[in-house]
Short mmCIF file of N, CA and C and ligand atoms in Angstrom, two decimals:
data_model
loop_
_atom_site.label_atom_id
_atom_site.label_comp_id
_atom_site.label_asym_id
_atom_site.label_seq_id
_atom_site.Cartn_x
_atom_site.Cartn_y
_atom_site.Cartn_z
N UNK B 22 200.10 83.02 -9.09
CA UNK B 22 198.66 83.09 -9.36
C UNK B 22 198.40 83.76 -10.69
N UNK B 23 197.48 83.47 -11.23
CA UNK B 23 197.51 83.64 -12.94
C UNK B 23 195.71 83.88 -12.79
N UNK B 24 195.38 84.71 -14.05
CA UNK B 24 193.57 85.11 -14.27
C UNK B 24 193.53 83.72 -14.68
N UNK B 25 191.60 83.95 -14.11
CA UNK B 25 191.01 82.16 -14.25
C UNK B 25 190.77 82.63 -16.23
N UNK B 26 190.95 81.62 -16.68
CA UNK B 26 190.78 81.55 -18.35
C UNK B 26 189.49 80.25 -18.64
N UNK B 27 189.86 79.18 -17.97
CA UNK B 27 188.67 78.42 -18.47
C UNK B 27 188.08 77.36 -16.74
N UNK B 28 186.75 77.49 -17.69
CA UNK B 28 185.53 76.23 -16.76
C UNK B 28 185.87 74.61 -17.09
N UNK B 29 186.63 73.76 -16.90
CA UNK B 29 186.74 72.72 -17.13
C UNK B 29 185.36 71.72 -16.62
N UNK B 30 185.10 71.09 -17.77
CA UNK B 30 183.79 70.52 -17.34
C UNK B 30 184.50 68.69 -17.67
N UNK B 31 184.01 67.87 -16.59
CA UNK B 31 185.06 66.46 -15.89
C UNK B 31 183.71 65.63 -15.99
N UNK B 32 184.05 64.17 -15.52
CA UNK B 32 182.79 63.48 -15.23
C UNK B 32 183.67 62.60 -14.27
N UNK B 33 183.21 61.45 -13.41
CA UNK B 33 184.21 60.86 -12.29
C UNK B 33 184.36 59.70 -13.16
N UNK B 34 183.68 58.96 -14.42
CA UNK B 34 184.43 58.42 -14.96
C UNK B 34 184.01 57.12 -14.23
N UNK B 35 182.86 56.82 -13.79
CA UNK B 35 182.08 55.94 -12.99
C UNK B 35 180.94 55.25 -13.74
N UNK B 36 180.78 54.00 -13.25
CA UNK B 36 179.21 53.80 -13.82
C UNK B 36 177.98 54.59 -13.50
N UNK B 37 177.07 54.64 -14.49
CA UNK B 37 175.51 55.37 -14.43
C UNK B 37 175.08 54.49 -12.81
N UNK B 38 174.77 55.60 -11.96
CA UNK B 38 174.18 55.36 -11.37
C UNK B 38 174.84 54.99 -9.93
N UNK B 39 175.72 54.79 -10.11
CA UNK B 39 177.02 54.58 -8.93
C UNK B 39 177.34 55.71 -8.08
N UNK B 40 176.70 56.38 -6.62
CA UNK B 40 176.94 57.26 -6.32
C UNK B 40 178.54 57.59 -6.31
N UNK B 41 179.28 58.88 -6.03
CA UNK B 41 180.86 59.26 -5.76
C UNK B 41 180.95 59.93 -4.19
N UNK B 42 181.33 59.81 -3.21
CA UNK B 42 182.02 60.69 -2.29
C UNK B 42 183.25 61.79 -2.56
N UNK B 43 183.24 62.67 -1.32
CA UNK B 43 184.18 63.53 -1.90
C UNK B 43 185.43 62.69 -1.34
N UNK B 44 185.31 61.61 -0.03
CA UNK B 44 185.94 60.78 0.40
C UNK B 44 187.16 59.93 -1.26
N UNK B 45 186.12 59.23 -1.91
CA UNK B 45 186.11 58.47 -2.82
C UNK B 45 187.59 58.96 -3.67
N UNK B 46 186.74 60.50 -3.78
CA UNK B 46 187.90 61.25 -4.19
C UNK B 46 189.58 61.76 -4.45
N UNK B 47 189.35 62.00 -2.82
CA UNK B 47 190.51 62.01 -2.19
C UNK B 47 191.46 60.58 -2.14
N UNK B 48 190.83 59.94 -1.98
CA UNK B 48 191.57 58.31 -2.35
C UNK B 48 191.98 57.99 -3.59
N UNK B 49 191.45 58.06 -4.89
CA UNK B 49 191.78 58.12 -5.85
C UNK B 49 192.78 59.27 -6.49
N UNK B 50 192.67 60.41 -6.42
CA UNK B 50 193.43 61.27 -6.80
C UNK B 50 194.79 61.25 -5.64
N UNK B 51 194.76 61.75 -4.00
CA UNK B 51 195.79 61.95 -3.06
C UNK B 51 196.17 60.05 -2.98
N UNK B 52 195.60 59.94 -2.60
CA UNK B 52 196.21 58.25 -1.94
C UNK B 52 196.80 57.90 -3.01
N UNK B 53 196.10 56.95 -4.15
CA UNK B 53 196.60 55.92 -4.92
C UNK B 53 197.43 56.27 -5.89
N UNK B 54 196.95 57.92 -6.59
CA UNK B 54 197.59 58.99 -7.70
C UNK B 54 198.87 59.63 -7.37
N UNK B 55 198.71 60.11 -5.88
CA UNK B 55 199.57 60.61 -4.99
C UNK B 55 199.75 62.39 -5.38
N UNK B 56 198.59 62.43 -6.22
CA UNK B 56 198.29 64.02 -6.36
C UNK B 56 198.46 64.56 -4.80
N UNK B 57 199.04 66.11 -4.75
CA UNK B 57 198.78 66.97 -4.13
C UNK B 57 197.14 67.54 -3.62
N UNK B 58 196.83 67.53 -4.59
CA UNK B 58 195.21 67.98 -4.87
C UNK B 58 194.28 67.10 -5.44
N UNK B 59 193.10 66.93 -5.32
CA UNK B 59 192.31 66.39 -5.73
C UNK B 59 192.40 67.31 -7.08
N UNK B 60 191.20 66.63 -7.99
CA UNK B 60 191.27 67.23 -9.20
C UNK B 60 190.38 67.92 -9.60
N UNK B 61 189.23 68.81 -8.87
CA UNK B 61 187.95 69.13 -8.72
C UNK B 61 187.75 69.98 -7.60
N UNK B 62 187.16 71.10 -8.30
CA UNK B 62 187.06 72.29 -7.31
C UNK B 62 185.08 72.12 -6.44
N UNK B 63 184.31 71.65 -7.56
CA UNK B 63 183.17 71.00 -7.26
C UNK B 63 182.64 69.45 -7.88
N UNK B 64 181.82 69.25 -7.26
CA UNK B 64 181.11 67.96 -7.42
C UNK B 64 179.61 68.13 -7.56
N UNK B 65 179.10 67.65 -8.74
CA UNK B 65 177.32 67.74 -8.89
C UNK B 65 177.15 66.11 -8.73
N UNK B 66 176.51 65.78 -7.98
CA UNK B 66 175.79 64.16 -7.68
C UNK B 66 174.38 64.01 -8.42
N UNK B 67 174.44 62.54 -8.58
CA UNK B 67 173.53 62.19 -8.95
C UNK B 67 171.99 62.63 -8.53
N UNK B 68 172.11 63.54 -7.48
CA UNK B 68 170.51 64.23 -7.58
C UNK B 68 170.69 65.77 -7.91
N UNK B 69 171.70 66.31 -8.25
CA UNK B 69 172.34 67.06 -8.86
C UNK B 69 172.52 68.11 -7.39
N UNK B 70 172.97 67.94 -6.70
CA UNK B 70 173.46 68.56 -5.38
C UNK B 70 174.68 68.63 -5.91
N UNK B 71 175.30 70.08 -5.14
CA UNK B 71 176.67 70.38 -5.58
C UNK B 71 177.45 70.60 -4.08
N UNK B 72 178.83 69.53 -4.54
CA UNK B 72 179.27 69.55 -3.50
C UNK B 72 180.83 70.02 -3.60
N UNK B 73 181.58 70.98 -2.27
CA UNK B 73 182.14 71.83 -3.19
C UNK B 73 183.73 70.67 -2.49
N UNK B 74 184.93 70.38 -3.12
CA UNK B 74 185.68 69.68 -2.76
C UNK B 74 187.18 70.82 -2.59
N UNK B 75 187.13 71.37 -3.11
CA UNK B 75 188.15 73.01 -2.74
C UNK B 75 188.08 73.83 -2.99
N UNK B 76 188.25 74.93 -2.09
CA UNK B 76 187.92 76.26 -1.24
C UNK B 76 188.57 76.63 -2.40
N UNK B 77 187.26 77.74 -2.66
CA UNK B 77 187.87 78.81 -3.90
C UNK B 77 187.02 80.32 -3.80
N UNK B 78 187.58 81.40 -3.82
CA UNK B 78 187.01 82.61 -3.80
C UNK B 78 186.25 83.41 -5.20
N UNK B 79 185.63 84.06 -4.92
CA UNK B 79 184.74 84.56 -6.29
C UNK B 79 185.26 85.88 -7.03
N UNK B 80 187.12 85.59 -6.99
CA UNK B 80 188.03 86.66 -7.92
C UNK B 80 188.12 86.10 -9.17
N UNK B 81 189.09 87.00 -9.77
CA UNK B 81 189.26 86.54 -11.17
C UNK B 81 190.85 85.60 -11.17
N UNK B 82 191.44 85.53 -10.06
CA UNK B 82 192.33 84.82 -10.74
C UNK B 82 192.47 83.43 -9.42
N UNK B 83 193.48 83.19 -9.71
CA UNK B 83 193.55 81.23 -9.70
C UNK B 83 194.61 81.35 -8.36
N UNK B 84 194.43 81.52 -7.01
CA UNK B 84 195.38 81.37 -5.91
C UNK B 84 196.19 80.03 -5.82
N UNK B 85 196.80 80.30 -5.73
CA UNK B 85 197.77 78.61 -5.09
C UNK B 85 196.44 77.99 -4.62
N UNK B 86 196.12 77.90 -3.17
CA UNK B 86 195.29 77.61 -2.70
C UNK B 86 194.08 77.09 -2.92
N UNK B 87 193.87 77.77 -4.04
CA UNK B 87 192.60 77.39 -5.02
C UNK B 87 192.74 76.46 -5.99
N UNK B 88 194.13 76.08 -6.08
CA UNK B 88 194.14 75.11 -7.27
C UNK B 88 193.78 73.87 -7.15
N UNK B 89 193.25 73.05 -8.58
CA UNK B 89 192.44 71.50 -8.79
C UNK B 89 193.53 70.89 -9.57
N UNK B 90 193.76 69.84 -9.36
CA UNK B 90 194.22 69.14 -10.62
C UNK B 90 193.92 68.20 -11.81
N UNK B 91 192.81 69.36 -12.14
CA UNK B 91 191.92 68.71 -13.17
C UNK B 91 192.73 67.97 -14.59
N UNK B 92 193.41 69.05 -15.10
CA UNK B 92 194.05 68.92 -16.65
C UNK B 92 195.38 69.51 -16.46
N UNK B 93 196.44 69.01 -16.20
CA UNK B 93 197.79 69.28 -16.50
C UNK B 93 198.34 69.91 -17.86
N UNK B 94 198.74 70.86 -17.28
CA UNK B 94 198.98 71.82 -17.77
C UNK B 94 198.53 73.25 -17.85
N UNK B 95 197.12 73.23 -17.09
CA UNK B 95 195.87 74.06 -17.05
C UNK B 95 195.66 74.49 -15.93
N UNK B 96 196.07 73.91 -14.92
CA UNK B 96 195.56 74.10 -13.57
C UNK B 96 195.61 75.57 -13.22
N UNK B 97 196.64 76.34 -13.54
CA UNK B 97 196.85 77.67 -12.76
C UNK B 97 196.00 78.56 -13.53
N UNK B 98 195.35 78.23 -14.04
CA UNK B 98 194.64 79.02 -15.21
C UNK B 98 192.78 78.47 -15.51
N UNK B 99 192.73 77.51 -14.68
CA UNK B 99 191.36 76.82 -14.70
C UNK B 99 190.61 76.45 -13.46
N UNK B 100 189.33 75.97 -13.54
CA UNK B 100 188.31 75.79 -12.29
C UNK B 100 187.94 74.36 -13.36
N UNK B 101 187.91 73.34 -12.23
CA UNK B 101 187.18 72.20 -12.44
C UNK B 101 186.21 71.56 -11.92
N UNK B 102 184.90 70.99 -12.59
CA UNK B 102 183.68 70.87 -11.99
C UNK B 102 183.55 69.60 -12.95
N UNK B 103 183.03 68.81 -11.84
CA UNK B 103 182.80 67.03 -12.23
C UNK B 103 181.82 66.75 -12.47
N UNK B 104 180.97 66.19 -12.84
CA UNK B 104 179.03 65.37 -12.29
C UNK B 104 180.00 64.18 -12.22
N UNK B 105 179.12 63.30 -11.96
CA UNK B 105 179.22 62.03 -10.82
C UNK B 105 178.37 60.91 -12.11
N UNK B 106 179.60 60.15 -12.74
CA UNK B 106 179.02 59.21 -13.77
C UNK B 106 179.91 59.60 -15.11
N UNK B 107 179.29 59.39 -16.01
CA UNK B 107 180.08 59.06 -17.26
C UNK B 107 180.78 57.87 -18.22
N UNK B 108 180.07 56.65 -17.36
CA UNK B 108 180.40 55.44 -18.17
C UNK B 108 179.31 54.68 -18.10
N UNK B 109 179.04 53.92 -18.92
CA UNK B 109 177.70 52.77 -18.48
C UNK B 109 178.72 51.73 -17.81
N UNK B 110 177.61 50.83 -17.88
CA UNK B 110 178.06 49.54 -17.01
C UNK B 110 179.33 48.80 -16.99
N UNK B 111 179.74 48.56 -18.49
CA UNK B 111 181.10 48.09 -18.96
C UNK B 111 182.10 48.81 -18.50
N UNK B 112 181.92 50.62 -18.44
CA UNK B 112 182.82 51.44 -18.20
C UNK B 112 183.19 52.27 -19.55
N UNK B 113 182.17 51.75 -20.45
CA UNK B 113 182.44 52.46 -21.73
C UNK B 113 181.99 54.11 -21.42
N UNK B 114 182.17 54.89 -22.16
CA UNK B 114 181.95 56.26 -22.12
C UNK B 114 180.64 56.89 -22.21
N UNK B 115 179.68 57.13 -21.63
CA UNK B 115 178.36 57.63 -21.82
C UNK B 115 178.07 58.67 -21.05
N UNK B 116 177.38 59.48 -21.88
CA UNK B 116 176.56 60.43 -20.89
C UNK B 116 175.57 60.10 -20.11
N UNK B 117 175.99 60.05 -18.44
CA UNK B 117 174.80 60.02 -17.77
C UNK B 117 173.97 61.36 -17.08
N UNK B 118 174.23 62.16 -17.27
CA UNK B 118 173.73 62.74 -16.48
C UNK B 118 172.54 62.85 -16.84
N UNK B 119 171.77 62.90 -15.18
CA UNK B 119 170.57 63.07 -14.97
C UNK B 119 170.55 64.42 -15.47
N UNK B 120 168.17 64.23 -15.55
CA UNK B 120 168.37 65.66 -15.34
C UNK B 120 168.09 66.92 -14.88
N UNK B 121 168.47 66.55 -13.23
CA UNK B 121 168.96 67.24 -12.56
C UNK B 121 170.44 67.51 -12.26
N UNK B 122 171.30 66.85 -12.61
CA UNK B 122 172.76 67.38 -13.27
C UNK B 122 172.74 68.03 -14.24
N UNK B 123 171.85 67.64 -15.07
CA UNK B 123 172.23 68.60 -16.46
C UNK B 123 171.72 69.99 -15.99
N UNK B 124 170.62 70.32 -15.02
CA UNK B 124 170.03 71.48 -14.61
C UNK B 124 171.46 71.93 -13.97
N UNK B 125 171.98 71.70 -13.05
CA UNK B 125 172.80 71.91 -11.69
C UNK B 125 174.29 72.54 -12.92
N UNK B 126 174.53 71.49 -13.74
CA UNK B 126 175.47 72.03 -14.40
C UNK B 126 175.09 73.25 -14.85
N UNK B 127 174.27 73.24 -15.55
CA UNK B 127 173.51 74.54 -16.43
C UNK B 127 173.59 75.98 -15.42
N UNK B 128 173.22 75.82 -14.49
CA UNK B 128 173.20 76.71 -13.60
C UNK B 128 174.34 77.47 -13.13
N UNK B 129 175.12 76.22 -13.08
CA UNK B 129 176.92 76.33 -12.66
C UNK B 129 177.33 77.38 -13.76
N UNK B 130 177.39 76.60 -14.95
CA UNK B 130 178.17 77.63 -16.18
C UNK B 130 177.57 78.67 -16.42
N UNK B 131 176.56 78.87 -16.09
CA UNK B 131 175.91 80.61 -16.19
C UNK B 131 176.38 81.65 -15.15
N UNK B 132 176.30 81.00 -13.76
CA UNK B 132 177.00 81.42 -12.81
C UNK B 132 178.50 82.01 -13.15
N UNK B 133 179.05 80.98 -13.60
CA UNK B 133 180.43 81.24 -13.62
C UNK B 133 180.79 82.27 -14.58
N UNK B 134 179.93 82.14 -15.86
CA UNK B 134 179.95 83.20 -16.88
C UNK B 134 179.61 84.39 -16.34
N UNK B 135 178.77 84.59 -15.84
CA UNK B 135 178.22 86.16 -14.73
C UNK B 135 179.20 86.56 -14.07
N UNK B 136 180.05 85.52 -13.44
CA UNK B 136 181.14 85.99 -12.50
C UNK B 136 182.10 86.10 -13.17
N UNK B 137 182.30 85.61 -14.54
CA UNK B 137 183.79 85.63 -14.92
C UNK B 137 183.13 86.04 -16.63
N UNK B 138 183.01 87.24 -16.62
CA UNK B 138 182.62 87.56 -18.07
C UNK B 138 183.69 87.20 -19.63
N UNK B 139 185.01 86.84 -18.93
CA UNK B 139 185.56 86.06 -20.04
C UNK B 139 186.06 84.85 -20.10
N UNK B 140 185.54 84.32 -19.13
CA UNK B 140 185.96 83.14 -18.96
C UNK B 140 184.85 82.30 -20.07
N UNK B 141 185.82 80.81 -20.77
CA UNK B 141 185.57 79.73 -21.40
C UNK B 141 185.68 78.63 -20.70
N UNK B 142 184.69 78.03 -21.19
CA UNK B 142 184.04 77.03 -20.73
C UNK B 142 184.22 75.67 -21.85
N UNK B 143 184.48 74.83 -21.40
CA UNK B 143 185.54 73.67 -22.36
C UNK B 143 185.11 71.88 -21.23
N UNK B 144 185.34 71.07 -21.75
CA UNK B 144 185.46 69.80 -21.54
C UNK B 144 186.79 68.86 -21.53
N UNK B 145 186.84 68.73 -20.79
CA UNK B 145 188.38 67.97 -20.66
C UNK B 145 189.18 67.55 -21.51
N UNK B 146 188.12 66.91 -22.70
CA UNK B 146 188.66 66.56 -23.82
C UNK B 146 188.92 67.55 -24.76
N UNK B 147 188.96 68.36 -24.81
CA UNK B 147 189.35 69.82 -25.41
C UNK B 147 190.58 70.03 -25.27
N UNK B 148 191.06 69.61 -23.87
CA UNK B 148 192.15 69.88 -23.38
C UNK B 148 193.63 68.81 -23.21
N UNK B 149 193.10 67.59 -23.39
CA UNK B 149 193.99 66.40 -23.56
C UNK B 149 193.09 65.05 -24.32
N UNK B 150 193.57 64.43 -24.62
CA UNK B 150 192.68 63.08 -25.66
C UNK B 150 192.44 62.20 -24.14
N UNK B 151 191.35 62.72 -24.31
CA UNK B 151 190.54 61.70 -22.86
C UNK B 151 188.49 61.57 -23.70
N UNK B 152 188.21 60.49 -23.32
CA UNK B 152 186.80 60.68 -23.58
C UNK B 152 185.71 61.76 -22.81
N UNK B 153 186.60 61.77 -21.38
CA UNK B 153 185.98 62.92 -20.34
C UNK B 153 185.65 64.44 -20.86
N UNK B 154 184.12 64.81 -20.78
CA UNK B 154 182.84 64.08 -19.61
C UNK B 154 182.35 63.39 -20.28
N UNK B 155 182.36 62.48 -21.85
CA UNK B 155 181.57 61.95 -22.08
C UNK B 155 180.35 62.05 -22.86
N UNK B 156 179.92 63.70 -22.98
CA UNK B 156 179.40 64.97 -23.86
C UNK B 156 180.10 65.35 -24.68
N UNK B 157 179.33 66.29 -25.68
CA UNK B 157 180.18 67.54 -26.27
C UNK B 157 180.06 68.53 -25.56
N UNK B 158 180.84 69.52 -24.75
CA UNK B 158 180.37 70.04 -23.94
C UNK B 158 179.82 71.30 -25.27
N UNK B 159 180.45 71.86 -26.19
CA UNK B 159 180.14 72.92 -27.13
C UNK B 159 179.07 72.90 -27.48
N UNK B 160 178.55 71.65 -27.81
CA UNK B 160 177.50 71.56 -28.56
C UNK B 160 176.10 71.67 -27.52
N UNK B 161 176.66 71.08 -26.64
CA UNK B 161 175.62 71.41 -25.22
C UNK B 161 175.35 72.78 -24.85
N UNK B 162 176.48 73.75 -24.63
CA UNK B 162 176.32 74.93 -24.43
C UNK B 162 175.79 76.03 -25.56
N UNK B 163 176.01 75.35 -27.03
CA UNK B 163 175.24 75.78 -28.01
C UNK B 163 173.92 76.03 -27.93
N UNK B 164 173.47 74.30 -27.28
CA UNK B 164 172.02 74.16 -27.62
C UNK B 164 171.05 74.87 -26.17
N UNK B 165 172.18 75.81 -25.51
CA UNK B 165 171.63 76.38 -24.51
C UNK B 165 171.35 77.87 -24.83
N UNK B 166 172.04 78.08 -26.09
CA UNK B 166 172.75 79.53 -26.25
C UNK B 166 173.58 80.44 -25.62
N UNK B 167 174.56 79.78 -24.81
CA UNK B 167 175.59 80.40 -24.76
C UNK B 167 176.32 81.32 -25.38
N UNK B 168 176.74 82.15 -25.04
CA UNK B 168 177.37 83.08 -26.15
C UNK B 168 179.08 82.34 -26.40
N UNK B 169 179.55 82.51 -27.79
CA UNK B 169 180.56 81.60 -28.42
C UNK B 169 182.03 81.98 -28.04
N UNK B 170 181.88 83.40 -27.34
CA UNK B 170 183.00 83.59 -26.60
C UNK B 170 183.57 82.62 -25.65
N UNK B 171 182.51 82.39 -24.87
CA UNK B 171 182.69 81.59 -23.71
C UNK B 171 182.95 80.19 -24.55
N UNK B 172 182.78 79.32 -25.35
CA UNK B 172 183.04 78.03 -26.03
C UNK B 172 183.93 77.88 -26.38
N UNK B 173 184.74 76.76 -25.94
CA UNK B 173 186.04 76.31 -26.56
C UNK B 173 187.27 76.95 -25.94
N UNK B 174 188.07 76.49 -26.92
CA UNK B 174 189.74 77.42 -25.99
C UNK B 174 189.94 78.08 -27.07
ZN1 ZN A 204 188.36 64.78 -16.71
#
């Protein structure tokens, strides 16, 4: 078990508007992936309800137990949180979130910053060449005023 270091911010990588299960989930990541873990500690849906997909406690560091397999290489050291969308219709890369996701997120990373005063907060693509979430997440948390500690790795 290792201190939590960063907020990984995910998208499911779905069309706008296409609800996700946590079911959905588990099929894609355990079944077909054959992950151990799903890859997502929470889920924000399209009405921006948060739904939580593994049990995690409000310490500072990263239990076995608690782990996501969001970003390889990161896991023992990170918390991952999805919204539900991130591609338009084709499957090309877009930001969908509503906004009541964008609230629900917003809420999330303040939270987490309160609880984890050094923890950073980052986007998947920060972390490996993926388009995921689909945002900048920096520039988002900029235009919130975040403090710049928390931004980036
Ligand atoms: Zn991702």
């Amino acid at each position: 078990m290792s201190t939590l270091k960063y907020l990984v911010i995910h998208c499911t990588d779905t069309p706008e508007g296409r609800e996700v299960t946590k079911a959905d989930i588990e099929r894609w990541h355990i079944k077909e992936r054959g992950w151990s873990r799903v890859g997502y500690s929470d889920m924000i849906h399209i009405d921006g309800c948060l739904e939580n997909l593994i049990a995690f406690n409000q310490d500072n560091t990263v239990d076995n137990w608690e782990i996501s397999n969001g970003a390889k290489g990161f896991n023992g050291v990170a918390r991952h949180v999805v919204y539900v969308g991130g591609c338009d219709k084709n499957f090309n890369p877009k930001d969908t979130r509503t906004p009541e996701q964008i609230n629900a997120l917003e809420v999330y990373v303040r939270y987490m910053i309160l609880r984890h005063p050094d923890i950073k907060v980052v986007g998947h693509n920060e972390l490996s060449s993926k388009a995921c979430p689909s945002f900048n997440v920096g520039d988002w948390l900029r235009s919130l005023c975040i403090p710049c500690k928390h931004i980036g790795r």
